PDB file of C-alpha atoms in Angstrom:
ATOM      1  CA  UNK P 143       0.000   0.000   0.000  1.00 88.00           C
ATOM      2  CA  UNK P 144       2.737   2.704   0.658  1.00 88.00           C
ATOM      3  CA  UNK P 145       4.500   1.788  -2.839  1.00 92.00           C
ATOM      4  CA  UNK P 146       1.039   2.412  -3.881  1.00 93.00           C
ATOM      5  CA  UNK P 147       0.929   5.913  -2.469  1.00 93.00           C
ATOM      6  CA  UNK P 148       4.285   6.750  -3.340  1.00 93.00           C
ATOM      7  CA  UNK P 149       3.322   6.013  -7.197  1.00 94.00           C
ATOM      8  CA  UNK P 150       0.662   8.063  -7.087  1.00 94.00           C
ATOM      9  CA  UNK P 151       2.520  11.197  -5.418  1.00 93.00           C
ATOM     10  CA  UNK P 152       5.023  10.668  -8.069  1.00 94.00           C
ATOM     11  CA  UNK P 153       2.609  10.616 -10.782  1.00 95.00           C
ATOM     12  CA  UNK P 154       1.147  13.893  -8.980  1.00 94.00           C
ATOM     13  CA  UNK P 155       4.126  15.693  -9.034  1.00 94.00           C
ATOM     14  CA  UNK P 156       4.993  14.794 -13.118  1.00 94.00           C
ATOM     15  CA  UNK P 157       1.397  16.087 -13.657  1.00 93.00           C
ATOM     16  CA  UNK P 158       1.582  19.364 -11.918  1.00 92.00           C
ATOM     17  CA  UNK P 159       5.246  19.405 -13.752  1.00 93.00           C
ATOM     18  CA  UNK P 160       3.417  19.177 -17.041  1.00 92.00           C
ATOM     19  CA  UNK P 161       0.698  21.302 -16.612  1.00 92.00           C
ATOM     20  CA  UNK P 162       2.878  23.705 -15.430  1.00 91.00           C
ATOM     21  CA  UNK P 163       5.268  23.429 -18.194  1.00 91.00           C
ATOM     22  CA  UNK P 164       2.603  23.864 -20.553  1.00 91.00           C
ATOM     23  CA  UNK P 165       1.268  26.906 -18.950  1.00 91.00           C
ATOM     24  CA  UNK P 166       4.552  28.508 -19.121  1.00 91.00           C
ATOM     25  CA  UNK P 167       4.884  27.670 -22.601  1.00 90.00           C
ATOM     26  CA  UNK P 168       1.403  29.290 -23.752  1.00 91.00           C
ATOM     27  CA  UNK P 169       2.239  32.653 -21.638  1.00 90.00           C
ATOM     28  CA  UNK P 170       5.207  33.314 -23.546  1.00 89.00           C
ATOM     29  CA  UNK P 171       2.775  33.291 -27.000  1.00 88.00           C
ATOM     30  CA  UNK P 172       0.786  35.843 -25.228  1.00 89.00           C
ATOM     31  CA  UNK P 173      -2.219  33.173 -23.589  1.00 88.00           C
ATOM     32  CA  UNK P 174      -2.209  33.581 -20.128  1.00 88.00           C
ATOM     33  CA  UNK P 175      -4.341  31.016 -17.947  1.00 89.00           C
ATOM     34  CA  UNK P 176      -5.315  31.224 -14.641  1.00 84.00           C
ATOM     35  CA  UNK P 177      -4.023  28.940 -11.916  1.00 83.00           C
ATOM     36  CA  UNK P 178      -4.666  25.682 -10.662  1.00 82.00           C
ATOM     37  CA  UNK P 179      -5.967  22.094 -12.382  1.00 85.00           C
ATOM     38  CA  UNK P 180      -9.384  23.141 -13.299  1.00 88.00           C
ATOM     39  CA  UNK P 181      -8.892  26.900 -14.527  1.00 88.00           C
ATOM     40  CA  UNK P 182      -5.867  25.273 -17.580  1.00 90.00           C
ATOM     41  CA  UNK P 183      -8.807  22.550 -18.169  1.00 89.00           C
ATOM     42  CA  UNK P 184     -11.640  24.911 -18.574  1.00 91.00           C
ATOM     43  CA  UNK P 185      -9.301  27.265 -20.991  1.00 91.00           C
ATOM     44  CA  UNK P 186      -6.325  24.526 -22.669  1.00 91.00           C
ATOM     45  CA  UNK P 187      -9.317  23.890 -25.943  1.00 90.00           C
ATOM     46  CA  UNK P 188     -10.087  27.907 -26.743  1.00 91.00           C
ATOM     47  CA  UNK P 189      -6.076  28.714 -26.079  1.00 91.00           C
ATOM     48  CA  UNK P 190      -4.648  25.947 -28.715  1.00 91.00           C
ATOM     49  CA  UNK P 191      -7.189  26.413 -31.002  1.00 90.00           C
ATOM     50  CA  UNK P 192      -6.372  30.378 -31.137  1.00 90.00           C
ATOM     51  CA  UNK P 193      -2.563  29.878 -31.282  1.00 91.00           C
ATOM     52  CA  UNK P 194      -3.191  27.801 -34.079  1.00 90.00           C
ATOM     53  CA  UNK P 195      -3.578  30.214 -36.189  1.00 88.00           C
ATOM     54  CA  UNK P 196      -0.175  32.291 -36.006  1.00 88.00           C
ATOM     55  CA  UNK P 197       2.093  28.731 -34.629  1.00 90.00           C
ATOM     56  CA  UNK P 198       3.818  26.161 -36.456  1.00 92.00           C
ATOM     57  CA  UNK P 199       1.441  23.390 -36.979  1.00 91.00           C
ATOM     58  CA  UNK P 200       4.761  21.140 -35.302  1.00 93.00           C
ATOM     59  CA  UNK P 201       4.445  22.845 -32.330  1.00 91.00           C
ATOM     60  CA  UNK P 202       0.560  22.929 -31.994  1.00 91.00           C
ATOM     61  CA  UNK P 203       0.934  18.897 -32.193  1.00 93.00           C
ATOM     62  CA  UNK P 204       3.785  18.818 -29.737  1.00 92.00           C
ATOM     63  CA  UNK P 205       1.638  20.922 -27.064  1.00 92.00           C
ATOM     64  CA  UNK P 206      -1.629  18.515 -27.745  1.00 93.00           C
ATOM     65  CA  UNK P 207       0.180  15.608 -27.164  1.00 93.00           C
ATOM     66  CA  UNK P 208       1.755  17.321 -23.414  1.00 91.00           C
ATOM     67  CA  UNK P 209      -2.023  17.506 -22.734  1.00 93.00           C
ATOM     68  CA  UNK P 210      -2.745  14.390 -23.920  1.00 93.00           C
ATOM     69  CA  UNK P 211      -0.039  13.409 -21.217  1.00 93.00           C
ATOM     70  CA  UNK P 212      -1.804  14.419 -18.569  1.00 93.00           C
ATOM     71  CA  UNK P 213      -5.248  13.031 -19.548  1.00 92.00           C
ATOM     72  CA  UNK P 214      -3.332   9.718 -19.295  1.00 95.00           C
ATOM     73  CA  UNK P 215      -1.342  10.715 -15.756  1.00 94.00           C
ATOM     74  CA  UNK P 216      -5.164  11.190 -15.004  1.00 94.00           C
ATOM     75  CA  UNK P 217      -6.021   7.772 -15.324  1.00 95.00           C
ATOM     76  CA  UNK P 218      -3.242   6.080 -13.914  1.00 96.00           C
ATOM     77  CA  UNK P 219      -3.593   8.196 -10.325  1.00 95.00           C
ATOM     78  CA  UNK P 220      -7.477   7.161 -11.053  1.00 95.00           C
ATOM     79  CA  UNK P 221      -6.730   3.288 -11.446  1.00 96.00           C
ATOM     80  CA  UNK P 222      -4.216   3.414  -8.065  1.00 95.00           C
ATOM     81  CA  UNK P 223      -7.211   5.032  -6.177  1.00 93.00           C
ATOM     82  CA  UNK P 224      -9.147   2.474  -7.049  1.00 94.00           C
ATOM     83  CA  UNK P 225      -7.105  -0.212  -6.058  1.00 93.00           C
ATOM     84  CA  UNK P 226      -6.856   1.659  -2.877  1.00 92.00           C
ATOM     85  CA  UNK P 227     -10.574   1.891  -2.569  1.00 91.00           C
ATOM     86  CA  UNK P 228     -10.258  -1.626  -3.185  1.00 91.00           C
ATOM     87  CA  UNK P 229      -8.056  -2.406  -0.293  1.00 88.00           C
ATOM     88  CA  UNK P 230     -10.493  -0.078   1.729  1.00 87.00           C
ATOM     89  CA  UNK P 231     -13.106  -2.389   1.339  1.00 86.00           C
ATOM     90  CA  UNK P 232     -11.443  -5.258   3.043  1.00 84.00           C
ATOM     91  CA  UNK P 233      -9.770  -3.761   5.520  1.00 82.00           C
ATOM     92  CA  UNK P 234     -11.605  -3.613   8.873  1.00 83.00           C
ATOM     93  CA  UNK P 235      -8.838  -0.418  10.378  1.00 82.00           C
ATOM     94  CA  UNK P 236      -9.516   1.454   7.166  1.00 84.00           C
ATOM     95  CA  UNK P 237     -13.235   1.618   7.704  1.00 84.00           C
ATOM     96  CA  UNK P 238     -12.875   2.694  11.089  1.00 80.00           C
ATOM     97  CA  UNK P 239     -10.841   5.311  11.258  1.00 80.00           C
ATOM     98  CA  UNK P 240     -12.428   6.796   7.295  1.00 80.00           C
ATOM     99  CA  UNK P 241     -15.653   7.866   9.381  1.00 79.00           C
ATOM    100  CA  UNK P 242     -13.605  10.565  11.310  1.00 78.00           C
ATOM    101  CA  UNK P 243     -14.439  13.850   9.617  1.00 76.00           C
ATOM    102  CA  UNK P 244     -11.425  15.060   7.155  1.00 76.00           C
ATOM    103  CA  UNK P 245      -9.908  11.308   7.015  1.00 81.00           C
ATOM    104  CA  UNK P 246     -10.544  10.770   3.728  1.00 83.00           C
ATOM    105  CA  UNK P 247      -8.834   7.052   1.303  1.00 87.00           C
ATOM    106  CA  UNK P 248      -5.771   8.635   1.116  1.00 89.00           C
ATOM    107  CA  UNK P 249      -5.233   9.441   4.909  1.00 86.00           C
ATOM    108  CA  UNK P 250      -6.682   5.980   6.302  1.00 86.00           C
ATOM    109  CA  UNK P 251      -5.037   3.471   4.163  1.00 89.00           C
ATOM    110  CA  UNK P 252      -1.689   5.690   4.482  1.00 88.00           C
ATOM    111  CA  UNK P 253      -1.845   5.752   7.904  1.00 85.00           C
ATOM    112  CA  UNK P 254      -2.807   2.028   8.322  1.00 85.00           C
ATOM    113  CA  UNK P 255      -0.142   1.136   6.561  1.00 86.00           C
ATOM    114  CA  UNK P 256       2.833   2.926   8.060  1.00 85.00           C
ATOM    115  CA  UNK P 257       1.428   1.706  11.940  1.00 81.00           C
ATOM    116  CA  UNK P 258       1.484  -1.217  11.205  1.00 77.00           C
ATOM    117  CA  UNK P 259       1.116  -3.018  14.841  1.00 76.00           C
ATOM    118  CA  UNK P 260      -1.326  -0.303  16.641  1.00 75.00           C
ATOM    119  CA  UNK P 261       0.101  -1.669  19.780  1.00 76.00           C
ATOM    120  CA  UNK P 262       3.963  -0.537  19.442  1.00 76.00           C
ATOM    121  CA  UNK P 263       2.163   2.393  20.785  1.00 76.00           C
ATOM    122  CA  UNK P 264       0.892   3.043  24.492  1.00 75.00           C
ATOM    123  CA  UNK P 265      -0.945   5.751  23.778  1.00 73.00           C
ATOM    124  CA  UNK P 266      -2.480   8.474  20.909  1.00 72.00           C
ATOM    125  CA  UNK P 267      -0.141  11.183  22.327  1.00 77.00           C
ATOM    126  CA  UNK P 268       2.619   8.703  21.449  1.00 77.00           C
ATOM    127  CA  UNK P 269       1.150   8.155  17.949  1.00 79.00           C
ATOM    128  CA  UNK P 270       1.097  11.695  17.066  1.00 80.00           C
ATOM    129  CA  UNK P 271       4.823  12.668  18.653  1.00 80.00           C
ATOM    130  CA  UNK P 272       5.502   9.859  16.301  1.00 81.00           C
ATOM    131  CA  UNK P 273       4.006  11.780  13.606  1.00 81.00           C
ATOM    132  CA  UNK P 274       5.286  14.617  14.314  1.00 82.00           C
ATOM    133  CA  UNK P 275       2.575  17.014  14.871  1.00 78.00           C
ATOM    134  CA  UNK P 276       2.989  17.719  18.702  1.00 78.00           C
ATOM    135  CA  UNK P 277       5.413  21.377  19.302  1.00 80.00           C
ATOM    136  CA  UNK P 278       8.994  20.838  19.753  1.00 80.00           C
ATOM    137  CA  UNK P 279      10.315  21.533  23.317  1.00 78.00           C
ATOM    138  CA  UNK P 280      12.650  23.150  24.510  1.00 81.00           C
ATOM    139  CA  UNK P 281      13.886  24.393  28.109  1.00 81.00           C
ATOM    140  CA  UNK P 282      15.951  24.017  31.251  1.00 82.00           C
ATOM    141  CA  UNK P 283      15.342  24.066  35.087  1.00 81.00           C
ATOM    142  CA  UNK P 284      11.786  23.236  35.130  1.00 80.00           C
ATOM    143  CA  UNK P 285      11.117  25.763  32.414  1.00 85.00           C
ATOM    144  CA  UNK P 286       9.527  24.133  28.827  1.00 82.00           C
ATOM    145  CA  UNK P 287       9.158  26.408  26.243  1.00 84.00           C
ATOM    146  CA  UNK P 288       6.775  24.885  23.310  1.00 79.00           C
ATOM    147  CA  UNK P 289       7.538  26.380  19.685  1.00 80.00           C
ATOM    148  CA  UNK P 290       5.787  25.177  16.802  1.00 76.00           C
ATOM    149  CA  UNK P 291       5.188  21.072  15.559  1.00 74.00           C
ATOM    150  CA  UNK P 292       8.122  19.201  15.425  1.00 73.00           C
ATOM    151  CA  UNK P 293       7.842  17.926  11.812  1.00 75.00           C
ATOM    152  CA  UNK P 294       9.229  14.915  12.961  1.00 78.00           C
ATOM    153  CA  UNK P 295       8.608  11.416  11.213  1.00 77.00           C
ATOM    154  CA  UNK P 296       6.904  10.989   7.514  1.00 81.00           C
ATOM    155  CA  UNK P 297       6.025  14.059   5.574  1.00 84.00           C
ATOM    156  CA  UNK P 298       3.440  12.353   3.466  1.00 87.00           C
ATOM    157  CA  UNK P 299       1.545  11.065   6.422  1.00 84.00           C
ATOM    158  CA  UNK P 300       1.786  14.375   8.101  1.00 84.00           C
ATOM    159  CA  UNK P 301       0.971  16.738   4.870  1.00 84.00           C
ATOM    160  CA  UNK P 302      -2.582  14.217   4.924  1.00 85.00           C
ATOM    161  CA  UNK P 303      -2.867  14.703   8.258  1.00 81.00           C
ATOM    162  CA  UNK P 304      -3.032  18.863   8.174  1.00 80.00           C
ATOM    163  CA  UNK P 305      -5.191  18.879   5.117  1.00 79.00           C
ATOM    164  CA  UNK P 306      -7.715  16.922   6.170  1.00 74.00           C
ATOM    165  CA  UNK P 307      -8.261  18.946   9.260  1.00 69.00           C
ATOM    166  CA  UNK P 308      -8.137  21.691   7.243  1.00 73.00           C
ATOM    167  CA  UNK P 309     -10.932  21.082   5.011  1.00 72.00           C
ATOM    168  CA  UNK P 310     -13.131  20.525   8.303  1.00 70.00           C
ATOM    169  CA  UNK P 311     -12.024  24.081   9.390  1.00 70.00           C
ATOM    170  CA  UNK P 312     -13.637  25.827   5.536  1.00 72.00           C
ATOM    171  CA  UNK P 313     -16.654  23.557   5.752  1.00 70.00           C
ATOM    172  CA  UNK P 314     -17.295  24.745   9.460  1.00 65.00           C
ATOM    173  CA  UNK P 315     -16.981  27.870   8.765  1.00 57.00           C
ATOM    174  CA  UNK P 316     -20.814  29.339   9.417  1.00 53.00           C
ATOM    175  CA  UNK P 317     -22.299  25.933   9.624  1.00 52.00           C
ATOM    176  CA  UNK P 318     -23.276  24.271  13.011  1.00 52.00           C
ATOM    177  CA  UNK P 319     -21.228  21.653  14.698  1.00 48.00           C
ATOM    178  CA  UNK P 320     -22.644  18.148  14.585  1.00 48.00           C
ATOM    179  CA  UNK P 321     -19.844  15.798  16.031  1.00 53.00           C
ATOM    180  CA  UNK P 322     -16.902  16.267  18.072  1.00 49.00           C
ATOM    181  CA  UNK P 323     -14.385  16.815  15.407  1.00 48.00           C
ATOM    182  CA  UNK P 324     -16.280  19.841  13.612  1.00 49.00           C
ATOM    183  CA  UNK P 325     -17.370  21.549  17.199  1.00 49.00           C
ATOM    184  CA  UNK P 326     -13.392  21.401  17.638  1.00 47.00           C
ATOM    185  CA  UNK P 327     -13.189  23.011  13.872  1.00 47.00           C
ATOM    186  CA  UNK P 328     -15.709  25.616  14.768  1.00 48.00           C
ATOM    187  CA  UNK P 329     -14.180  26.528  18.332  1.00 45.00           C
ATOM    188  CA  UNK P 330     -10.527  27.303  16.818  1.00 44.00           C
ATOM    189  CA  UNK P 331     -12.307  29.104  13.760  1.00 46.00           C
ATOM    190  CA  UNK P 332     -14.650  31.113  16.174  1.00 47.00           C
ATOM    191  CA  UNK P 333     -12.539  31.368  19.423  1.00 45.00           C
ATOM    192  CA  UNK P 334      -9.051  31.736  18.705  1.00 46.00           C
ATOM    193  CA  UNK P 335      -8.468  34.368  15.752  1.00 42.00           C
ATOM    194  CA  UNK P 336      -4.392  34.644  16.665  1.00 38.00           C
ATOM    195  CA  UNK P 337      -4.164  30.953  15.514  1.00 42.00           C
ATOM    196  CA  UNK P 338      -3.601  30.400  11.449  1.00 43.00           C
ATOM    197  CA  UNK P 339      -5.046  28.458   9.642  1.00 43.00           C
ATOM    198  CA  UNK P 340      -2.339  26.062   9.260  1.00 45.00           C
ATOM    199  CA  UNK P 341      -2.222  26.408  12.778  1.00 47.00           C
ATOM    200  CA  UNK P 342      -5.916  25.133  13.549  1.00 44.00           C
ATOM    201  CA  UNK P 343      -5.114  22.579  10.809  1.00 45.00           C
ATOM    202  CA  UNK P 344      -2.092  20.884  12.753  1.00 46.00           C
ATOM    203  CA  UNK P 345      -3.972  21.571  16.053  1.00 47.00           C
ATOM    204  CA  UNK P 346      -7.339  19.493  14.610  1.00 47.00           C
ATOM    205  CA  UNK P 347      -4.276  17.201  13.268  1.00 48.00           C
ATOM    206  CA  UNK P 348      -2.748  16.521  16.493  1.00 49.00           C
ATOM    207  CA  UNK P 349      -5.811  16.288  17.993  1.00 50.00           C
ATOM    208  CA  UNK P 350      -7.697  13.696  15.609  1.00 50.00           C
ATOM    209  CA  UNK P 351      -4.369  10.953  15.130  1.00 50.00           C
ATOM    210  CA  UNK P 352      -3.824  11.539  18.881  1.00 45.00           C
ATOM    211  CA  UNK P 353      -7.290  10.774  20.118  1.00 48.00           C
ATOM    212  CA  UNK P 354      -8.819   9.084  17.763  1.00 62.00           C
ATOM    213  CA  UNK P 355      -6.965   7.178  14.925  1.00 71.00           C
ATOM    214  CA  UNK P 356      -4.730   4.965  17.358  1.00 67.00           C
ATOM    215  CA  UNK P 357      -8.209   4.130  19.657  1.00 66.00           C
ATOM    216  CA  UNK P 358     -10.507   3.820  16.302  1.00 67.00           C
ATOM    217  CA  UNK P 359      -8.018   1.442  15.009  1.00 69.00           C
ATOM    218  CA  UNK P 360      -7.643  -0.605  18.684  1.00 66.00           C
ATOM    219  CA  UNK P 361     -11.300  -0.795  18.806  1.00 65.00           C
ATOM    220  CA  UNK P 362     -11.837  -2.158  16.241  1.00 62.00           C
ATOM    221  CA  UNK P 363      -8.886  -4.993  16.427  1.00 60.00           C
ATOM    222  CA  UNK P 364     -10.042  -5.899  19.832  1.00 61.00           C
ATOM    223  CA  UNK P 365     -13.615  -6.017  18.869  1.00 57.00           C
ATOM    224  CA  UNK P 366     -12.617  -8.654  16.378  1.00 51.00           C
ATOM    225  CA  UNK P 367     -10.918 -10.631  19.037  1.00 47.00           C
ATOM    226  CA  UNK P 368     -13.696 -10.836  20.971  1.00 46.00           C
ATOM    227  CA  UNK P 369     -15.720 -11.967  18.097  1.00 46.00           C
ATOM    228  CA  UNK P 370     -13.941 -14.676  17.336  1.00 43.00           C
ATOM    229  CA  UNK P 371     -13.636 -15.566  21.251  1.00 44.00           C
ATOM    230  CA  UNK P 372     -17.572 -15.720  21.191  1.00 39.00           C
ATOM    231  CA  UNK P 373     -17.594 -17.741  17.940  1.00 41.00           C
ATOM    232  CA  UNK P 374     -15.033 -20.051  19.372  1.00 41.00           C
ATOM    233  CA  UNK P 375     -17.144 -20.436  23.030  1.00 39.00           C
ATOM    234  CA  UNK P 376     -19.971 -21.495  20.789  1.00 35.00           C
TER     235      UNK P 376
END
């Protein structure tokens, strides 16, 4: 499963390298597109078909075929999702721990995969030092000074870990908390306006793998256990 999600983050990064190239390409003829994935969709058909007109015809066919590159980096990333929704389905920890609000396929079956053995740790605080999204201290003579996270452990898991959280924080903006995890969102968007965004996000982070995700994932292991002690009594 991790080689699966390193594939696709590779794949990710030669698409945004392409569509970026391409975009670069286009502004020096004078067609300037706006950013992200779905603004160079909406405009790539209008743009080449207008720069056909005063470009080589060579060139027109070499920047079709860059975008016909990323259609197909499309549908590889698409056909590794769904072998990770595949996974999903069969996999007891990845179904527990994808109903907590902004853990989406990516974050569960990354993070079931890199803990492994749930039990290597003896608590969630543990589980999210290991992470790396508690702060860094620092301090002498009784005296701890906390600074920001500690970035410490995988970046990938981490990166998933923020930006799930963080799409809990837009959604909750105005709306009314129904569950633990948004009336968290809510209270750091309403109470605390000195805190970032990014801030709230690796708060809700630290929060959600350290309270949650480890216990979700225990839960749900020993509830098999006990299953299968029941079957076995009978």
């Amino acid at each position: 499963m991790l080689a699966l999600h390193r594939t696709r983050e590779r794949l990710v990064a030669f698409r945004t390298m392409r569509i970026n190239g391409l975009r670069g390409l286009l502004t020096g003829y004078g067609e300037v597109m706006g950013k992200g994935r779905a603004a160079i969709t909406k405009a790539i058909p209008e743009v080449l078909a207008r720069v056909a007109d005063r470009l080589p015809a060579v060139l027109i066919d070499t920047l079709r075929e860059q975008w016909s590159r990323v259609a197909e980096l499309d549908g590889q990333i698409a056909r590794i999702e769904r072998r990770m929704r595949e996974w999903k389905k069969d996999d007891r920890a990845v179904k527990a721990i994808s109903e907590i609000p902004g853990v989406e396929l990516l974050t569960a079956t990354a993070a079931v995969a890199m803990i492994g053995d749930v039990k290597a740790f003896r608590s969630g605080r543990e589980f999210a030092a290991w992470v790396g999204l508690v702060p860094k201290q620092t301090g002498s003579g009784g005296k701890v000074n906390l600074h920001g996270i500690s970035k410490l452990g995988d970046t990938y898991l981490r990166t998933l870990l923020t930006h799930g959280p963080r799409s809990v924080l837009t959604n909750a903006k105005g709306a009314r908390p129904v569950d633990r995890a948004t009336e968290e969102a809510a209270t750091v968007e309403r109470g605390d306006r000195r805190v970032g965004e990014q801030d709230g996000a690796n708060d809700l982070g630290s929060t959600g793998s350290r309270s949650t995700i480890p216990e979700r994932i225990r839960e749900r292991e020993t509830g098999m256990t006990g299953q299968r002690g029941t079957e076995g009594n009978v």
